[in-house]
Amino acid sequence: MAIEDRMATIHEPRMHAMCGHDPEEAELFRSVLSRIGDKWSVMLVGMLHDGPLRFTELKQMTSGISARMLTHTLRQLERDGLVEREMFAEIPPRVVYRSTPLGKSLAVPVMAIAEWASAHQSEITGNRDRYDARDDG
Amino acid sequence: MAIEDRMATIHEPRMHAMCGHDPEEAELFRSVLSRIGDKWSVMLVGMLHDGPLRFTELKQMTSGISARMLTHTLRQLERDGLVEREMFAEIPPRVVYRSTPLGKSLAVPVMAIAEWASAHQSEITGNRDRYDARDDG
DNA sequence: CAGGATCCGTGGTGATACTG
DNA sequence: CAGTATCACCACGGATCCTG
């Protein structure tokens, strides 16, 4: 049995989610995909995976992010329950963010994507270069 | 050993990709994430998983998509080598799209995300409702 | 039939300045 | 320190009309 056929058989029930057959589940699925597809969420969840970090630490580690987007992205992650925010009533203020069990569990399938990307890196870049070099279309 | 610790240990090398330590790999990773995070790509790859389909068939199955976005998304998928396009010189024209082995292989980790979303559906929606109902912040 | 061209609204993202 | 407020930009996505 070919690998593609096994994949289709094993995961057939889940394929419907990808195709949007169940409207509710499809909407949740899409909301999750768009979250991990945004510019900073995965990077932040990854950074918080090993332990809590302060706002400024996250900002320094995440090269290129603005304070505005860091705040905004952390709020979204907090809303989904992927990240917890703890604020200390001190002067100067101190806020630490930590990954929740849900956030850590998300890291598993996300890293499956990372491994897929790594495994097919040259194939993908090759495809893109070939496509961009085409003169037809 | 706790599940979180095992996850961190097993996948630790890949965590760096999520955090963007290797610039090249991080860029590829981000491009893959943003592709599967866009509105239609995953749905189209899912639909083509079981066999080739024509442009109009895809448009009818993908409720709500515009011809413009269908064309555009298929071009992107074709560029990455996730989808193949075959045009027949007939009148009226006929174009079929089919998933490539690369596209079918991507379905595996993507469905891991789908299963994660399904498994944590109530937890996520609960978190969101609770967050939205908060009066602080 | 399978698109291309064009216009346009919205939302994501960054830059800058300001604040408790 | 950890944000908020404001402005500006542009890519994403939809609507409409046109074509080989």
Short mmCIF file of C-alpha atoms (C1' of nucleotides) in Angstrom, two decimals:
data_model
loop_
_atom_site.label_atom_id
_atom_site.label_comp_id
_atom_site.label_asym_id
_atom_site.label_seq_id
_atom_site.Cartn_x
_atom_site.Cartn_y
_atom_site.Cartn_z
CA MET A 1 0.00 0.00 0.00
CA ALA A 2 1.45 3.33 -1.00
CA ILE A 3 2.22 5.94 1.62
CA GLU A 4 -0.26 8.37 0.08
CA ASP A 5 -3.04 5.80 0.23
CA ARG A 6 -2.32 5.01 3.86
CA MET A 7 -2.34 8.67 4.71
CA ALA A 8 -5.67 9.14 3.00
CA THR A 9 -7.16 6.15 4.79
CA ILE A 10 -5.86 6.89 8.27
CA HIS A 11 -6.75 10.54 8.28
CA GLU A 12 -9.85 10.47 6.12
CA PRO A 13 -12.21 11.59 8.89
CA ARG A 14 -10.01 14.62 9.59
CA MET A 15 -9.81 15.55 5.94
CA HIS A 16 -13.35 16.79 6.20
CA ALA A 17 -12.24 19.35 8.77
CA MET A 18 -9.67 20.65 6.30
CA CYS A 19 -12.32 20.96 3.63
CA GLY A 20 -14.78 22.70 5.89
CA HIS A 21 -17.60 20.16 5.95
CA ASP A 22 -18.46 20.83 9.58
CA PRO A 23 -18.96 24.61 9.75
CA GLU A 24 -18.27 25.04 13.47
CA GLU A 25 -15.19 22.88 13.55
CA ALA A 26 -14.00 24.44 10.33
CA GLU A 27 -14.21 27.91 11.82
CA LEU A 28 -12.20 26.89 14.88
CA PHE A 29 -9.69 25.14 12.65
CA ARG A 30 -9.27 28.22 10.53
CA SER A 31 -8.91 30.45 13.55
CA VAL A 32 -6.13 28.20 14.84
CA LEU A 33 -4.40 28.12 11.46
CA SER A 34 -4.58 31.88 11.09
CA ARG A 35 -3.14 32.29 14.59
CA ILE A 36 -0.14 30.08 13.91
CA GLY A 37 0.08 31.67 10.47
CA ASP A 38 0.46 35.19 11.78
CA LYS A 39 3.81 36.81 11.97
CA TRP A 40 4.83 36.41 15.62
CA SER A 41 2.64 33.92 17.51
CA VAL A 42 4.63 30.75 16.90
CA MET A 43 7.90 32.47 17.63
CA LEU A 44 6.60 33.79 20.95
CA VAL A 45 5.08 30.48 22.00
CA GLY A 46 8.39 28.85 21.16
CA MET A 47 10.32 31.34 23.26
CA LEU A 48 8.05 30.83 26.24
CA HIS A 49 8.28 27.07 25.94
CA ASP A 50 11.30 26.73 28.21
CA GLY A 51 10.14 29.15 30.87
CA PRO A 52 8.54 32.50 31.65
CA LEU A 53 9.91 35.73 30.23
CA ARG A 54 9.30 39.39 30.78
CA PHE A 55 7.90 41.77 28.18
CA THR A 56 11.25 43.36 27.48
CA GLU A 57 13.02 40.03 27.29
CA LEU A 58 10.54 38.84 24.68
CA LYS A 59 10.98 42.09 22.77
CA GLN A 60 14.74 41.77 22.74
CA MET A 61 14.71 38.11 21.73
CA THR A 62 12.17 38.65 18.97
CA SER A 63 14.24 40.72 16.64
CA GLY A 64 12.19 43.17 14.64
CA ILE A 65 8.95 43.14 16.59
CA SER A 66 7.40 46.41 17.68
CA ALA A 67 6.04 46.94 21.18
CA ARG A 68 2.61 47.37 19.64
CA MET A 69 2.63 43.98 17.90
CA LEU A 70 4.23 42.26 20.86
CA THR A 71 1.43 43.48 23.10
CA HIS A 72 -1.23 42.67 20.54
CA THR A 73 0.05 39.16 19.80
CA LEU A 74 0.46 38.32 23.48
CA ARG A 75 -3.14 39.44 24.09
CA GLN A 76 -4.38 37.09 21.38
CA LEU A 77 -2.34 34.21 22.77
CA GLU A 78 -3.65 34.98 26.24
CA ARG A 79 -7.20 35.05 24.91
CA ASP A 80 -6.82 31.58 23.44
CA GLY A 81 -5.26 30.39 26.70
CA LEU A 82 -1.92 29.57 25.09
CA VAL A 83 -0.08 32.07 27.27
CA GLU A 84 -0.57 33.39 30.79
CA ARG A 85 0.12 36.93 31.88
CA GLU A 86 1.17 37.82 35.40
CA MET A 87 1.55 41.42 36.46
CA PHE A 88 3.35 42.55 39.61
CA ALA A 89 2.31 45.77 41.32
CA GLU A 90 5.81 47.18 41.54
CA ILE A 91 7.60 50.27 40.44
CA PRO A 92 8.88 49.94 37.82
CA PRO A 93 6.19 47.50 36.72
CA ARG A 94 7.10 43.89 35.97
CA VAL A 95 5.06 41.55 33.80
CA VAL A 96 5.95 37.96 33.03
CA TYR A 97 4.46 35.74 30.40
CA ARG A 98 4.49 31.98 30.59
CA SER A 99 3.30 29.24 28.28
CA THR A 100 0.30 27.23 29.50
CA PRO A 101 -0.04 23.45 29.15
CA LEU A 102 -2.29 24.18 26.17
CA GLY A 103 0.44 26.33 24.64
CA LYS A 104 3.02 23.63 25.17
CA SER A 105 0.74 21.03 23.66
CA LEU A 106 0.34 23.19 20.56
CA ALA A 107 4.09 23.21 20.15
CA VAL A 108 3.96 19.51 19.24
CA PRO A 109 2.00 19.72 15.96
CA VAL A 110 3.62 23.06 15.17
CA MET A 111 7.02 21.44 15.35
CA ALA A 112 5.73 18.72 13.05
CA ILE A 113 5.24 21.54 10.55
CA ALA A 114 8.72 22.81 11.29
CA GLU A 115 10.16 19.37 10.65
CA TRP A 116 8.21 19.07 7.42
CA ALA A 117 9.53 22.45 6.29
CA SER A 118 13.06 21.48 7.21
CA ALA A 119 12.83 18.10 5.49
CA HIS A 120 11.51 19.62 2.24
CA GLN A 121 13.46 22.85 2.38
CA SER A 122 15.49 22.36 -0.80
CA GLU A 123 12.52 20.91 -2.66
CA ILE A 124 10.36 23.93 -1.86
CA THR A 125 12.97 26.55 -2.65
CA GLY A 126 13.79 24.65 -5.83
CA ASN A 127 10.14 24.65 -6.86
CA ARG A 128 9.87 28.37 -6.21
CA ASP A 129 13.01 29.21 -8.13
CA ARG A 130 11.87 27.09 -11.07
CA TYR A 131 8.42 28.67 -11.03
CA ASP A 132 9.81 32.20 -10.86
CA ALA A 133 12.20 31.45 -13.73
CA ARG A 134 9.43 30.25 -16.03
CA ASP A 135 8.64 32.40 -19.04
CA ASP A 136 5.19 30.97 -19.76
CA GLY A 137 1.98 31.62 -17.79
CA MET B 1 9.35 12.46 33.38
CA ALA B 2 6.53 14.88 32.63
CA ILE B 3 5.09 15.10 29.17
CA GLU B 4 6.12 18.72 28.85
CA ASP B 5 9.71 17.89 29.73
CA ARG B 6 9.83 15.07 27.23
CA MET B 7 8.45 17.35 24.54
CA ALA B 8 11.08 19.94 25.30
CA THR B 9 13.84 17.36 25.23
CA ILE B 10 12.81 15.49 22.13
CA HIS B 11 12.10 18.53 20.05
CA GLU B 12 14.63 20.90 21.47
CA PRO B 13 16.69 21.18 18.27
CA ARG B 14 13.56 22.14 16.33
CA MET B 15 12.55 24.73 18.88
CA HIS B 16 15.29 26.93 17.54
CA ALA B 17 13.57 26.98 14.18
CA MET B 18 10.40 28.23 15.84
CA CYS B 19 12.35 30.97 17.55
CA GLY B 20 14.16 32.03 14.43
CA HIS B 21 17.73 31.25 15.41
CA ASP B 22 18.68 30.13 11.92
CA PRO B 23 17.64 33.03 9.70
CA GLU B 24 17.27 31.09 6.44
CA GLU B 25 15.38 28.19 7.95
CA ALA B 26 13.25 30.61 9.94
CA GLU B 27 12.25 32.45 6.78
CA LEU B 28 11.22 29.24 5.06
CA PHE B 29 9.37 28.14 8.15
CA ARG B 30 7.51 31.41 8.33
CA SER B 31 6.61 31.28 4.66
CA VAL B 32 5.16 27.79 5.16
CA LEU B 33 3.22 28.87 8.22
CA SER B 34 1.81 31.92 6.48
CA ARG B 35 0.79 29.76 3.52
CA ILE B 36 -1.15 27.29 5.64
CA GLY B 37 -2.44 30.23 7.64
CA ASP B 38 -4.02 31.97 4.69
CA LYS B 39 -7.70 31.70 4.06
CA TRP B 40 -7.96 29.02 1.38
CA SER B 41 -4.72 27.05 0.89
CA VAL B 42 -5.33 24.25 3.37
CA MET B 43 -8.89 23.79 2.21
CA LEU B 44 -7.81 23.51 -1.43
CA VAL B 45 -4.97 21.11 -0.69
CA GLY B 46 -7.44 19.02 1.28
CA MET B 47 -9.90 18.95 -1.59
CA LEU B 48 -7.25 17.89 -4.08
CA HIS B 49 -5.98 15.17 -1.75
CA ASP B 50 -8.31 12.50 -3.10
CA GLY B 51 -7.89 13.31 -6.77
CA PRO B 52 -7.66 16.02 -9.42
CA LEU B 53 -10.38 18.61 -9.83
CA ARG B 54 -11.22 21.28 -12.35
CA PHE B 55 -11.21 25.00 -11.63
CA THR B 56 -14.99 25.21 -11.52
CA GLU B 57 -15.30 22.12 -9.35
CA LEU B 58 -12.93 23.66 -6.83
CA LYS B 59 -14.86 26.90 -6.94
CA GLN B 60 -18.16 25.16 -6.28
CA MET B 61 -16.80 23.00 -3.47
CA THR B 62 -15.06 25.92 -1.78
CA SER B 63 -18.09 27.87 -0.72
CA GLY B 64 -17.46 31.58 -0.60
CA ILE B 65 -14.25 31.82 -2.57
CA SER B 66 -13.99 34.29 -5.41
CA ALA B 67 -12.52 33.36 -8.78
CA ARG B 68 -9.79 35.87 -8.15
CA MET B 69 -8.67 34.29 -4.87
CA LEU B 70 -9.06 30.77 -6.23
CA THR B 71 -6.70 31.59 -9.08
CA HIS B 72 -4.30 33.44 -6.84
CA THR B 73 -4.16 30.74 -4.16
CA LEU B 74 -3.72 27.97 -6.73
CA ARG B 75 -0.82 29.92 -8.26
CA GLN B 76 0.89 30.14 -4.89
CA LEU B 77 0.38 26.45 -4.23
CA GLU B 78 1.70 25.68 -7.70
CA ARG B 79 4.73 27.87 -7.06
CA ASP B 80 5.59 25.93 -3.92
CA GLY B 81 5.07 22.66 -5.78
CA LEU B 82 2.14 21.60 -3.61
CA VAL B 83 -0.25 21.53 -6.56
CA GLU B 84 0.13 20.81 -10.26
CA ARG B 85 -1.77 22.57 -13.00
CA GLU B 86 -2.61 20.91 -16.29
CA MET B 87 -4.26 22.87 -19.08
CA PHE B 88 -5.93 21.27 -22.10
CA ALA B 89 -6.03 23.16 -25.38
CA GLU B 90 -9.74 22.67 -25.92
CA ILE B 91 -12.73 24.89 -26.47
CA PRO B 92 -14.09 25.55 -23.94
CA PRO B 93 -10.82 25.40 -22.02
CA ARG B 94 -10.32 22.76 -19.36
CA VAL B 95 -7.84 23.00 -16.52
CA VAL B 96 -7.32 20.39 -13.85
CA TYR B 97 -5.41 20.75 -10.62
CA ARG B 98 -3.92 17.86 -8.73
CA SER B 99 -2.04 17.51 -5.47
CA THR B 100 1.64 16.58 -5.73
CA PRO B 101 3.41 14.11 -3.42
CA LEU B 102 4.78 17.16 -1.63
CA GLY B 103 1.26 18.49 -1.19
CA LYS B 104 0.03 15.17 0.13
CA SER B 105 2.95 14.97 2.54
CA LEU B 106 2.07 18.41 3.90
CA ALA B 107 -1.41 17.13 4.69
CA VAL B 108 0.07 14.94 7.43
CA PRO B 109 1.36 17.66 9.80
CA VAL B 110 -1.54 19.92 8.86
CA MET B 111 -3.96 17.26 10.00
CA ALA B 112 -2.00 17.00 13.23
CA ILE B 113 -2.97 20.63 13.73
CA ALA B 114 -6.56 19.79 12.87
CA GLU B 115 -6.57 17.00 15.43
CA TRP B 116 -5.08 19.30 18.04
CA ALA B 117 -7.76 21.90 17.33
CA SER B 118 -10.47 19.26 17.54
CA ALA B 119 -9.10 17.79 20.76
CA HIS B 120 -8.93 21.20 22.47
CA GLN B 121 -11.98 22.74 20.88
CA SER B 122 -14.00 23.30 24.03
CA GLU B 123 -10.95 24.41 25.98
CA ILE B 124 -10.10 27.06 23.42
CA THR B 125 -13.62 28.41 23.00
CA GLY B 126 -13.99 28.40 26.79
CA ASN B 127 -10.80 30.41 27.15
CA ARG B 128 -11.96 32.92 24.58
CA ASP B 129 -15.38 33.33 26.13
CA ARG B 130 -13.86 33.80 29.56
CA TYR B 131 -11.35 36.34 28.24
CA ASP B 132 -14.02 38.29 26.37
CA ALA B 133 -16.24 38.33 29.46
CA ARG B 134 -13.51 39.82 31.66
CA ASP B 135 -14.00 43.36 32.93
CA ASP B 136 -10.38 44.04 33.87
CA GLY B 137 -7.48 44.75 31.53
"C1'" DC C 1 -14.64 27.71 -18.99
"C1'" DA C 2 -10.96 29.75 -16.80
"C1'" DG C 3 -9.30 33.22 -15.99
"C1'" DG C 4 -7.35 38.69 -16.20
"C1'" DA C 5 -8.02 43.70 -14.99
"C1'" DT C 6 -9.52 46.97 -12.03
"C1'" DC C 7 -11.32 49.12 -7.99
"C1'" DC C 8 -11.97 49.23 -3.27
"C1'" DG C 9 -12.66 48.18 1.88
"C1'" DT C 10 -10.59 46.06 5.73
"C1'" DG C 11 -7.20 44.53 8.77
"C1'" DG C 12 -2.49 43.45 9.95
"C1'" DT C 13 1.91 45.69 10.73
"C1'" DG C 14 5.33 49.31 11.71
"C1'" DA C 15 6.93 54.04 13.38
"C1'" DT C 16 6.60 57.45 16.49
"C1'" DA C 17 5.30 59.81 20.49
"C1'" DC C 18 3.42 59.63 24.94
"C1'" DT C 19 2.11 57.69 29.99
"C1'" DG C 20 1.10 55.32 34.80
"C1'" DC D 1 9.11 48.99 32.50
"C1'" DA D 2 5.27 47.93 30.02
"C1'" DG D 3 2.59 49.39 27.71
"C1'" DT D 4 -1.26 53.01 24.96
"C1'" DA D 5 -2.53 56.31 21.19
"C1'" DT D 6 -2.18 57.82 16.79
"C1'" DC D 7 -0.96 57.84 12.05
"C1'" DA D 8 0.32 55.68 7.83
"C1'" DC D 9 1.19 51.84 4.69
"C1'" DC D 10 0.20 47.96 2.14
"C1'" DA D 11 -1.16 43.07 1.45
"C1'" DC D 12 -5.26 40.30 1.66
"C1'" DG D 13 -9.50 39.48 -0.01
"C1'" DG D 14 -14.08 40.53 -2.38
"C1'" DA D 15 -16.99 42.62 -6.28
"C1'" DT D 16 -17.49 43.67 -10.79
"C1'" DC D 17 -16.60 43.72 -15.49
"C1'" DC D 18 -14.10 41.94 -19.43
"C1'" DT D 19 -11.79 38.17 -22.65
"C1'" DG D 20 -9.41 34.13 -25.40
#
